[in-house]
Tab-separated table of C-alpha atoms and ligand atoms in Angstrom:
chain	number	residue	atom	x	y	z
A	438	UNK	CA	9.981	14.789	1.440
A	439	UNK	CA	6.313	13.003	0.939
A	440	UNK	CA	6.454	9.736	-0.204
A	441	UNK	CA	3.133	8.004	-1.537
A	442	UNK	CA	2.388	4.568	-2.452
A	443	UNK	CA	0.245	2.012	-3.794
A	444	UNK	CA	0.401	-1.532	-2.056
A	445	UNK	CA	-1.370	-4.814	-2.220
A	446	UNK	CA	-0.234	-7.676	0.358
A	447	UNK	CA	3.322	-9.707	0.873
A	448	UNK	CA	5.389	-7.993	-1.926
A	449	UNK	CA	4.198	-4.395	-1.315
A	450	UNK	CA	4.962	-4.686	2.744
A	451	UNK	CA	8.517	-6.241	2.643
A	452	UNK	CA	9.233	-3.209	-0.379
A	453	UNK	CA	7.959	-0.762	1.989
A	454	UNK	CA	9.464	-2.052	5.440
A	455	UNK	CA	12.644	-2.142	3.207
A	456	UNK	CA	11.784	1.475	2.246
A	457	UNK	CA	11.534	2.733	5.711
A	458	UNK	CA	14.882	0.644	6.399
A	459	UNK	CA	16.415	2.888	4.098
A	460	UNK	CA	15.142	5.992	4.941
A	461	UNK	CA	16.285	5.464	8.187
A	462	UNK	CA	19.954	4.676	7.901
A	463	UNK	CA	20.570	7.160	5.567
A	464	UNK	CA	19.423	9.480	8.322
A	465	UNK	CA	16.482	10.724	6.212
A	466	UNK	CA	14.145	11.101	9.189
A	467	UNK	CA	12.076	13.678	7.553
A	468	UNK	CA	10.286	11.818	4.887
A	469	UNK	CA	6.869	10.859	5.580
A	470	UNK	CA	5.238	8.337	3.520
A	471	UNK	CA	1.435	7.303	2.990
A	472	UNK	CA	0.522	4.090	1.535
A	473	UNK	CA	-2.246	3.798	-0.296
A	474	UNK	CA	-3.648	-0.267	0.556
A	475	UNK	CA	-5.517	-2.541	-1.571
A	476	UNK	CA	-9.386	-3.622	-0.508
A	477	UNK	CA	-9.983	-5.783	-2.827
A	478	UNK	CA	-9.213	-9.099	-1.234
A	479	UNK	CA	-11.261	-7.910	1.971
A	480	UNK	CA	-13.684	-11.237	2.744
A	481	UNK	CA	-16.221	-11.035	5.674
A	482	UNK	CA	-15.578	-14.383	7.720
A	483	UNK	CA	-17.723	-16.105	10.605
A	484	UNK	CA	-19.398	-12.496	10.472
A	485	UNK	CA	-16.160	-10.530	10.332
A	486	UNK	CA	-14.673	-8.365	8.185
A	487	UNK	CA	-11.053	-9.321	7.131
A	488	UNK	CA	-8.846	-6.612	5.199
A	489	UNK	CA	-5.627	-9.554	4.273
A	490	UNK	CA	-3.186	-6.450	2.753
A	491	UNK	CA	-4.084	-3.552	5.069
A	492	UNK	CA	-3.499	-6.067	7.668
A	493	UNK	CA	-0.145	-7.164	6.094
A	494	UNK	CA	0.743	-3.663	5.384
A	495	UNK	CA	0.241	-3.005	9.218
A	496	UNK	CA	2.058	-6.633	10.770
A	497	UNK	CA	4.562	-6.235	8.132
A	498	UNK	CA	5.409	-2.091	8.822
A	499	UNK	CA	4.840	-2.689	12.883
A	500	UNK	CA	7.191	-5.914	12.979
A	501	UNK	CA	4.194	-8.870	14.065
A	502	UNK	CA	3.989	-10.581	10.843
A	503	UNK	CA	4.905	-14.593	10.183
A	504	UNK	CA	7.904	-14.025	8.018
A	505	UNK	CA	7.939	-17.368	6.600
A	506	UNK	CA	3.993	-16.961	5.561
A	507	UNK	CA	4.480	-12.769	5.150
A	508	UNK	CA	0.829	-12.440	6.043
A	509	UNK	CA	-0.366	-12.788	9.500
A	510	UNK	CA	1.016	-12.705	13.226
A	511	UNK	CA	4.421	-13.810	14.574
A	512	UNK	CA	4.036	-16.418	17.291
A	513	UNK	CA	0.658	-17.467	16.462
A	514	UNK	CA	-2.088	-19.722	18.117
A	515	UNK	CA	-5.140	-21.221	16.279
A	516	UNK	CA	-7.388	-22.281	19.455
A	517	UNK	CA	-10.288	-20.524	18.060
A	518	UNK	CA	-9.885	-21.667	14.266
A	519	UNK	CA	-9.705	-25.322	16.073
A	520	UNK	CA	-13.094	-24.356	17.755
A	521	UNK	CA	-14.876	-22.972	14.784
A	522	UNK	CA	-13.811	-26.364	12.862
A	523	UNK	CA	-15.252	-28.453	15.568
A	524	UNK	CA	-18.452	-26.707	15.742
A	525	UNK	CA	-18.954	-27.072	11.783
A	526	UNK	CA	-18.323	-22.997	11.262
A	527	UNK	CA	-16.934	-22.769	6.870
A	528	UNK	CA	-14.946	-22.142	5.379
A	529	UNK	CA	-11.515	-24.166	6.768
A	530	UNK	CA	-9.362	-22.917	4.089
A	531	UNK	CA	-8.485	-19.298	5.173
A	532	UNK	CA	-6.145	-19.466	8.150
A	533	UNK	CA	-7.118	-17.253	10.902
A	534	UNK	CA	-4.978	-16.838	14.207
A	535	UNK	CA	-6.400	-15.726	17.568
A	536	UNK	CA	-4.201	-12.681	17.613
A	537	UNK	CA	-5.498	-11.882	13.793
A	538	UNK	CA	-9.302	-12.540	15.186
A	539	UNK	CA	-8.828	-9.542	17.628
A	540	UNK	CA	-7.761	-7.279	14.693
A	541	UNK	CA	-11.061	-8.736	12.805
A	542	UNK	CA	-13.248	-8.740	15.912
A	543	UNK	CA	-12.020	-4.781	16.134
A	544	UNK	CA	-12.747	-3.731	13.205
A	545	UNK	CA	-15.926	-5.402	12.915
A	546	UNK	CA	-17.092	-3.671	16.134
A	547	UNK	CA	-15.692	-0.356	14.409
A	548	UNK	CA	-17.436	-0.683	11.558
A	549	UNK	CA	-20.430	-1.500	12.937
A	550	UNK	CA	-20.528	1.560	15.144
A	551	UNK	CA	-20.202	3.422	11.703
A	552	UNK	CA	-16.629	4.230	11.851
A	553	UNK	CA	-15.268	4.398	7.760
A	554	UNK	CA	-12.581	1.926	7.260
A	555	UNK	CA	-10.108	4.725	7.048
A	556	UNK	CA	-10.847	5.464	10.339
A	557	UNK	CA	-10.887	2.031	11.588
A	558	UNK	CA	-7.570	1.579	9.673
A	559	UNK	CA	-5.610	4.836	11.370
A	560	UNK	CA	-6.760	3.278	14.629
A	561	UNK	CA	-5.196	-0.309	13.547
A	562	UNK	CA	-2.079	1.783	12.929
A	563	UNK	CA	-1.405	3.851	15.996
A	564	UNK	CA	-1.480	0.236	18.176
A	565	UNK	CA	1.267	-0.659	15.193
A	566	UNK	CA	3.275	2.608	15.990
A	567	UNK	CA	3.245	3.910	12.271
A	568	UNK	CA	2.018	7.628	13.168
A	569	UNK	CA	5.570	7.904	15.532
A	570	UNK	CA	7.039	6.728	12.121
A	571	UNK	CA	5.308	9.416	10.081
A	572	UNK	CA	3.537	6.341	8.018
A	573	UNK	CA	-0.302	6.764	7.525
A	574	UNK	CA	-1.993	3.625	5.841
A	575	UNK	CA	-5.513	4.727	3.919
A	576	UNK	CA	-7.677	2.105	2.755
A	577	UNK	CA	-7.395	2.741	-1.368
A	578	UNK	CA	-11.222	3.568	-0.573
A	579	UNK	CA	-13.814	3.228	2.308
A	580	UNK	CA	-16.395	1.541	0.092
A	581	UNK	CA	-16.988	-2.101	0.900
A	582	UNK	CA	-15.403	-3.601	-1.998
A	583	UNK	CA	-14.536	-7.272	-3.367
A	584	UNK	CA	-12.197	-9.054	-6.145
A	585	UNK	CA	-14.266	-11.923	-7.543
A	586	UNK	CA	-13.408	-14.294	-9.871
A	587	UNK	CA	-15.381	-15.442	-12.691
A	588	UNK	CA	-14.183	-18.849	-13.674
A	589	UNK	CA	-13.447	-19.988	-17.148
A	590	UNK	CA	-16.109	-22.821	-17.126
A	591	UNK	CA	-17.639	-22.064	-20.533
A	592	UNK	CA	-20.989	-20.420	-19.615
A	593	UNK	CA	-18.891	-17.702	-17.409
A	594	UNK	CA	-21.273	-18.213	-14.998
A	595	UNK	CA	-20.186	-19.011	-11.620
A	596	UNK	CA	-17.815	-16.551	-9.481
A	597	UNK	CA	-15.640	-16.964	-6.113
A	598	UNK	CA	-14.023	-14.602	-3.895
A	599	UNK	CA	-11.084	-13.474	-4.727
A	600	UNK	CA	-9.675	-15.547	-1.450
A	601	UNK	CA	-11.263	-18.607	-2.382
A	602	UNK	CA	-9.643	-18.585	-6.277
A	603	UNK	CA	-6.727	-17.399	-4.395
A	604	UNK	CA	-5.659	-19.590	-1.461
A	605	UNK	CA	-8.028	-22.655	-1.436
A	606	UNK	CA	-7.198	-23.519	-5.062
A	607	UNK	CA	-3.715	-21.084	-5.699
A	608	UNK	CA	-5.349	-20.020	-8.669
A	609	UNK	CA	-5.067	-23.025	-10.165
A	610	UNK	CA	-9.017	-22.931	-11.222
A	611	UNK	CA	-9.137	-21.390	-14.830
A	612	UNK	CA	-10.064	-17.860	-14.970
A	613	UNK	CA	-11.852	-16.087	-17.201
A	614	UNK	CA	-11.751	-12.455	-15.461
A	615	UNK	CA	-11.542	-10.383	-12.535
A	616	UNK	CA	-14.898	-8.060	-11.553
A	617	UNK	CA	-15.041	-5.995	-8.362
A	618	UNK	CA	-17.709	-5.842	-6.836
A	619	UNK	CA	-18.510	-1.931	-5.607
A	620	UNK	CA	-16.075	-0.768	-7.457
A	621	UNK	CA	-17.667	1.584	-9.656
A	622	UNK	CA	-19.480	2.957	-7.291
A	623	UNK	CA	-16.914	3.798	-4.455
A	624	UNK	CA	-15.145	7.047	-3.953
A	625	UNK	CA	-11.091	7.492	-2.842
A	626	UNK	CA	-10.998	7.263	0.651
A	627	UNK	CA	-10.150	10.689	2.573
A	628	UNK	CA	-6.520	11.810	1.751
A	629	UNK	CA	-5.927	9.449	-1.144
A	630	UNK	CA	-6.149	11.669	-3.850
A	631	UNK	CA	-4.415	14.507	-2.168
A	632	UNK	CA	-1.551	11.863	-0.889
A	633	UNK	CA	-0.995	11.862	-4.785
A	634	UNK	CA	-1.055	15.124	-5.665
A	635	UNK	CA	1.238	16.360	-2.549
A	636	UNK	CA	3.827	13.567	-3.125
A	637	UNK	CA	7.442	14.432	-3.912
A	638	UNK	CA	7.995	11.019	-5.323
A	639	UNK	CA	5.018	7.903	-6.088
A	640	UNK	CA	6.160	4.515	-5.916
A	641	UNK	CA	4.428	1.243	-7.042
A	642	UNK	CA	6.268	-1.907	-4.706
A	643	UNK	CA	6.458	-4.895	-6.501
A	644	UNK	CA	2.666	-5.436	-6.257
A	645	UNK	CA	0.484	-7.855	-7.676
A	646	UNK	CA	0.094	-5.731	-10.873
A	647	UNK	CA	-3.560	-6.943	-11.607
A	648	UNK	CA	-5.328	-7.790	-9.054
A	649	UNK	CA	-3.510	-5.070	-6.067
A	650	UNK	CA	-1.921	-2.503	-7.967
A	651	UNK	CA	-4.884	-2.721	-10.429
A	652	UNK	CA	-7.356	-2.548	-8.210
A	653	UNK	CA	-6.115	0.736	-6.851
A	654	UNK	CA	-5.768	2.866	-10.190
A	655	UNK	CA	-9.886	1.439	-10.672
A	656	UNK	CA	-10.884	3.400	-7.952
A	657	UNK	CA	-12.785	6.835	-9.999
A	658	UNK	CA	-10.058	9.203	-9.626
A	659	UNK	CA	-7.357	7.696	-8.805
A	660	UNK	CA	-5.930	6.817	-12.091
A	661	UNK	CA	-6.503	10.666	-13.160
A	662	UNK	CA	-4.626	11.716	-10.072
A	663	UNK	CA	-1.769	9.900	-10.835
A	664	UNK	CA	-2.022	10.887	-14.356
A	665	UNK	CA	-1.543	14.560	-13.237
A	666	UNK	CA	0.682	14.310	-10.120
A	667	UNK	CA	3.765	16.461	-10.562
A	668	UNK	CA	5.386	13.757	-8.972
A	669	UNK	CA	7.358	11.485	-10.746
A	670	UNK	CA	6.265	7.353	-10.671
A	671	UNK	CA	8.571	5.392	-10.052
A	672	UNK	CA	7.476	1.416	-10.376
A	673	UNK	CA	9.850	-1.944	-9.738
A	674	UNK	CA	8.560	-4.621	-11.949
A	675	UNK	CA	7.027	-7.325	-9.964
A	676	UNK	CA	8.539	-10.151	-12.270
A	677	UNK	CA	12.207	-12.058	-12.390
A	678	UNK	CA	12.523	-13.795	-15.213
A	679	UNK	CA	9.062	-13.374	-16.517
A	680	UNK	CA	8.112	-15.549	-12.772
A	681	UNK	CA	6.470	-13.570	-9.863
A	682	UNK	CA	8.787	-14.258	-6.704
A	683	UNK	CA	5.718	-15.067	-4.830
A	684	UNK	CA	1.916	-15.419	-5.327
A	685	UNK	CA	0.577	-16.427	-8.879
A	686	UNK	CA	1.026	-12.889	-10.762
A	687	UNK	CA	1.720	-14.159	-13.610
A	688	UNK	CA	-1.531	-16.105	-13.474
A	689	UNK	CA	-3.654	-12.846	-12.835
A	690	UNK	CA	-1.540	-11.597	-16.262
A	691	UNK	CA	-2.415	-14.397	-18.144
A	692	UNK	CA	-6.140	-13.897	-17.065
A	693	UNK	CA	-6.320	-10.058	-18.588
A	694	UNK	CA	-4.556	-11.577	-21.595
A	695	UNK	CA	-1.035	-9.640	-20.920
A	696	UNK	CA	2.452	-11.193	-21.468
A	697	UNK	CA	4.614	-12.030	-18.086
A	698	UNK	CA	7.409	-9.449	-19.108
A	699	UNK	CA	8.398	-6.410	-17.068
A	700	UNK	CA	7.593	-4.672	-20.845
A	701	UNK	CA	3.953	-5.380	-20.378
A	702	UNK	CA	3.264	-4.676	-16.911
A	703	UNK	CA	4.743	-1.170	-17.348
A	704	UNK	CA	2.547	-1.121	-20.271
A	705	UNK	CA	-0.583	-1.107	-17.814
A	706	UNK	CA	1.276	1.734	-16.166
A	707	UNK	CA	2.205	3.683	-19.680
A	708	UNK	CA	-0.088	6.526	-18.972
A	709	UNK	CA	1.487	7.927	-15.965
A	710	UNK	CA	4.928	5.876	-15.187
A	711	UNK	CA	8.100	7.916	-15.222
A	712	UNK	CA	10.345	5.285	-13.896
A	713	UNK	CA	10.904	1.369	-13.664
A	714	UNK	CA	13.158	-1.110	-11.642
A	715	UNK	CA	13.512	-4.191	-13.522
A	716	UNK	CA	15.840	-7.640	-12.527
A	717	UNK	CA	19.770	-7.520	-14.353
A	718	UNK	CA	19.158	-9.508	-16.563
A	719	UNK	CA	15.524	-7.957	-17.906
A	720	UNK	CA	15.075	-7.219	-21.815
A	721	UNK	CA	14.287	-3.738	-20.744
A	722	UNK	CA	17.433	-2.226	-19.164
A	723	UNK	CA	18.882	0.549	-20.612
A	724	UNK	CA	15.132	1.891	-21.789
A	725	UNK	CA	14.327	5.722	-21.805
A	726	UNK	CA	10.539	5.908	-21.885
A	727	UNK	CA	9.891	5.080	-18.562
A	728	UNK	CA	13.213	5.894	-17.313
A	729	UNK	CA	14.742	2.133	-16.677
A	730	UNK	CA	16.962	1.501	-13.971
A	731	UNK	CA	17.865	-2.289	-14.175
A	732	UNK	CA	19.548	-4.384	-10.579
A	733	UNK	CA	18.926	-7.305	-8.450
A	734	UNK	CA	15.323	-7.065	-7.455
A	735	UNK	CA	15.248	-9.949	-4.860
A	736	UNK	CA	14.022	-9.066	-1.327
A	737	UNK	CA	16.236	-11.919	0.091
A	738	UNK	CA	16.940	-9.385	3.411
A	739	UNK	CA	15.692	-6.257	5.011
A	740	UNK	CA	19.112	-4.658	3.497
A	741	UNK	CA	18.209	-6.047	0.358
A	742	UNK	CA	15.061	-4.203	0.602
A	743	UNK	CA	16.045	-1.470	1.863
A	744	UNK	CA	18.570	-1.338	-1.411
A	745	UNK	CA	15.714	-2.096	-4.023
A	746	UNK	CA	13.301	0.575	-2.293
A	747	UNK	CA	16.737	2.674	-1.969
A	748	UNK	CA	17.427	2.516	-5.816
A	749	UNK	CA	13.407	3.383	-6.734
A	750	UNK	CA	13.063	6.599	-4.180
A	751	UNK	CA	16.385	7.656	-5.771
A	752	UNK	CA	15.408	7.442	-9.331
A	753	UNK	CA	12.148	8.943	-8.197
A	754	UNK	CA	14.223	11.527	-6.735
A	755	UNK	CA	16.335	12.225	-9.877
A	756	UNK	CA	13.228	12.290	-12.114
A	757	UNK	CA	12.120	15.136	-9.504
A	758	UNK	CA	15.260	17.195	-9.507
A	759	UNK	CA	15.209	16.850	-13.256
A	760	UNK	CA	11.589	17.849	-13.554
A	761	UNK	CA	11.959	20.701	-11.611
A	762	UNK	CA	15.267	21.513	-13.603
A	763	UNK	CA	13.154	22.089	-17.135
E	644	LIG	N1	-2.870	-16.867	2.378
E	644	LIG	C1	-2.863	-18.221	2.211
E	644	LIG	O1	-2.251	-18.709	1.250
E	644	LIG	N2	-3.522	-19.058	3.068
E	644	LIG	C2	-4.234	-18.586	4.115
E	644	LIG	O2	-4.845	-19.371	4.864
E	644	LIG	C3	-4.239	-17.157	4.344
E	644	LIG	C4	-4.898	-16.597	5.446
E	644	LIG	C5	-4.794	-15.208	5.662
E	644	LIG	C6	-5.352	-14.625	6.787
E	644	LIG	C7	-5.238	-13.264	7.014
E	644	LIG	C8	-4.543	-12.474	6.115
E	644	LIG	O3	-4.407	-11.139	6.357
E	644	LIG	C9	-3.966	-13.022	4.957
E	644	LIG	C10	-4.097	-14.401	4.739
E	644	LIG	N3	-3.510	-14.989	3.608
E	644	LIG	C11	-3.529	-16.345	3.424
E	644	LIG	C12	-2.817	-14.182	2.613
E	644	LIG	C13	-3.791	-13.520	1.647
E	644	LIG	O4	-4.602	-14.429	0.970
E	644	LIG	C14	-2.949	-12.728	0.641
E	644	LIG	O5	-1.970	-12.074	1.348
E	644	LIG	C15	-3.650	-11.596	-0.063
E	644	LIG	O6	-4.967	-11.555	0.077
E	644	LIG	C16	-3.206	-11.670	-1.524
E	644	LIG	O7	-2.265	-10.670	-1.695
């Protein structure tokens, strides 16, 4: 069974690490499962490049991340942050550990030997033990790419990094849209598009619809893969109660000019989604067109995970049985 999906940062690891948690105490040690990881929040700092949900998607899936922050390492020092500050080095805001540096200072020194990020990001993963777990991460693509924001200031003139809309003012700064920069221009990275086309079963985690889930289907080619996978696509709304859990989705909605329902983020899905998780008490339970499976969506636990990811690979898996059926 080949599992493939599309993941941004916090929400898509804990979905996944609860997918895995499933997989493996229902003794379904076959599956394999690639995860396709959002670039668009990658920001080069003090020289270095930082990729914040591939490196999520890797602390999260390998068992080092902060759980109380869900991004970065367990057990963390900040000696050389402390440093940087002291010597003058910008920007403060964006928290770097000294075990996170090494992953940065790594892939920098990658990179710079002209490894592709893919590369860079399978060797990230074997120290993280997801090849022994049949997981491969791929960069969504190995073009350097970046979210910006262009701020709602009247003249639409000034942009930020994603990061800097993102963490040093939560989004709080009014936005007028979202451009990525590269975007256009890059190419899937080496087994994304077949990692669609192969899968048994596509699932979207509860990503940031807009601005990590989004970012994905812009890559040229991806959307039209997904489009024409024979798998089913299975999604779980990233909204309770019209609120993200986490993170300011519902922000990143309001920027695009879309509602904060489960309704309209399927809607930016409508082309190609075959199935949807929503919360109990969403508008959209009982819905045919996607296929709507409505249940407690909260990843309070691992086992609560593992029972949201549980109930979206087995609609996924229904959808497949009844594809094949027809
Ligand atoms: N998020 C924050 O709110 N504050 C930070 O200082 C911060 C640092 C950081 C460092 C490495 C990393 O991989 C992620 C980090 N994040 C931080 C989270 C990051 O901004 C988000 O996880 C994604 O970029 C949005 O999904």
């Amino acid at each position: 069974m080949r599992i493939t999906a599309l993941a941004g940062g916090v929400g898509g690891a804990r979905f996944l690490r609860g997918l895995l948690h499933h997989l493996e105490r229902t003794g379904d040690e076959a599956a394999e499962l690639t995860v396709i990881g959002n670039t668009g929040d990658d920001i080069t700092l003090f020289g270095l490049r930082v990729c914040p949900d591939l490196d999520t998607l890797l602390y999260t899936l390998g068992g080092a991340v902060d759980e109380g922050q869900g991004w970065g390492r367990a057990d963390e020092s900040h000696h050389v942050a402390a440093e940087l500050a002291a010597l003058g080095a910008t920007p403060t805001w964006f928290s770097l550990g000294d075990k996170d540096f090494a992953t940065h200072i790594y892939r920098s020194q990658l990179l710079a030997q002209g490894m592709p990020l893919s590369g860079v990001t399978a060797r990230l993963a074997s120290r993280w033990g997801l090849p022994d777990r049949r997981v491969t991460l791929l960069p969504m693509t190995d073009t350097p790419v970046e979210t910006h924001v262009v701020l709602d200031e009247g003249d639409g003139s000034r942009a930020i990094h994603f990061q800097q809309w993102w963490v040093r003012h939560q989004a709080a700064l009014p936005a007028e849209r979202f451009v990525v920069a590269g975007l256009d221009g890059a190419t899937p990275a080496p087994g994304v598009l077949d990692a669609i086309r192969a899968a048994d079963v596509v699932l979207l985690p509860p990503s940031n619809p807009v601005v990590s889930i989004g970012i994905i289907l812009g890559v040229p080619g991806v959307r039209d893969a997904l489009r024409g996978a024979r798998a089913p696509v299975v999604g779980v709304s990233p909204l309770i109660g019209g609120r993200p859990v986490r993170g300011h989705a519902d922000v990143c909605l309001r920027t695009i000019g879309v509602a904060s329902t489960s309704e309209a983020v399927a809607g930016l899905y409508a082309d190609f989604l075959d199935g949807w998780l929503v919360d109990d008490a969403d508008p959209m339970a009982g819905r045919m067109r996607p296929v709507v499976t409505a249940r407690p969506l909260l990843m309070s636990s691992l086992e609560a995970a593992a029972d949201i990811a549980g109930a979206a690979f087995d609609l996924g898996v229904r959808l497949a049985a009844k594809d094949s059926a027809t």
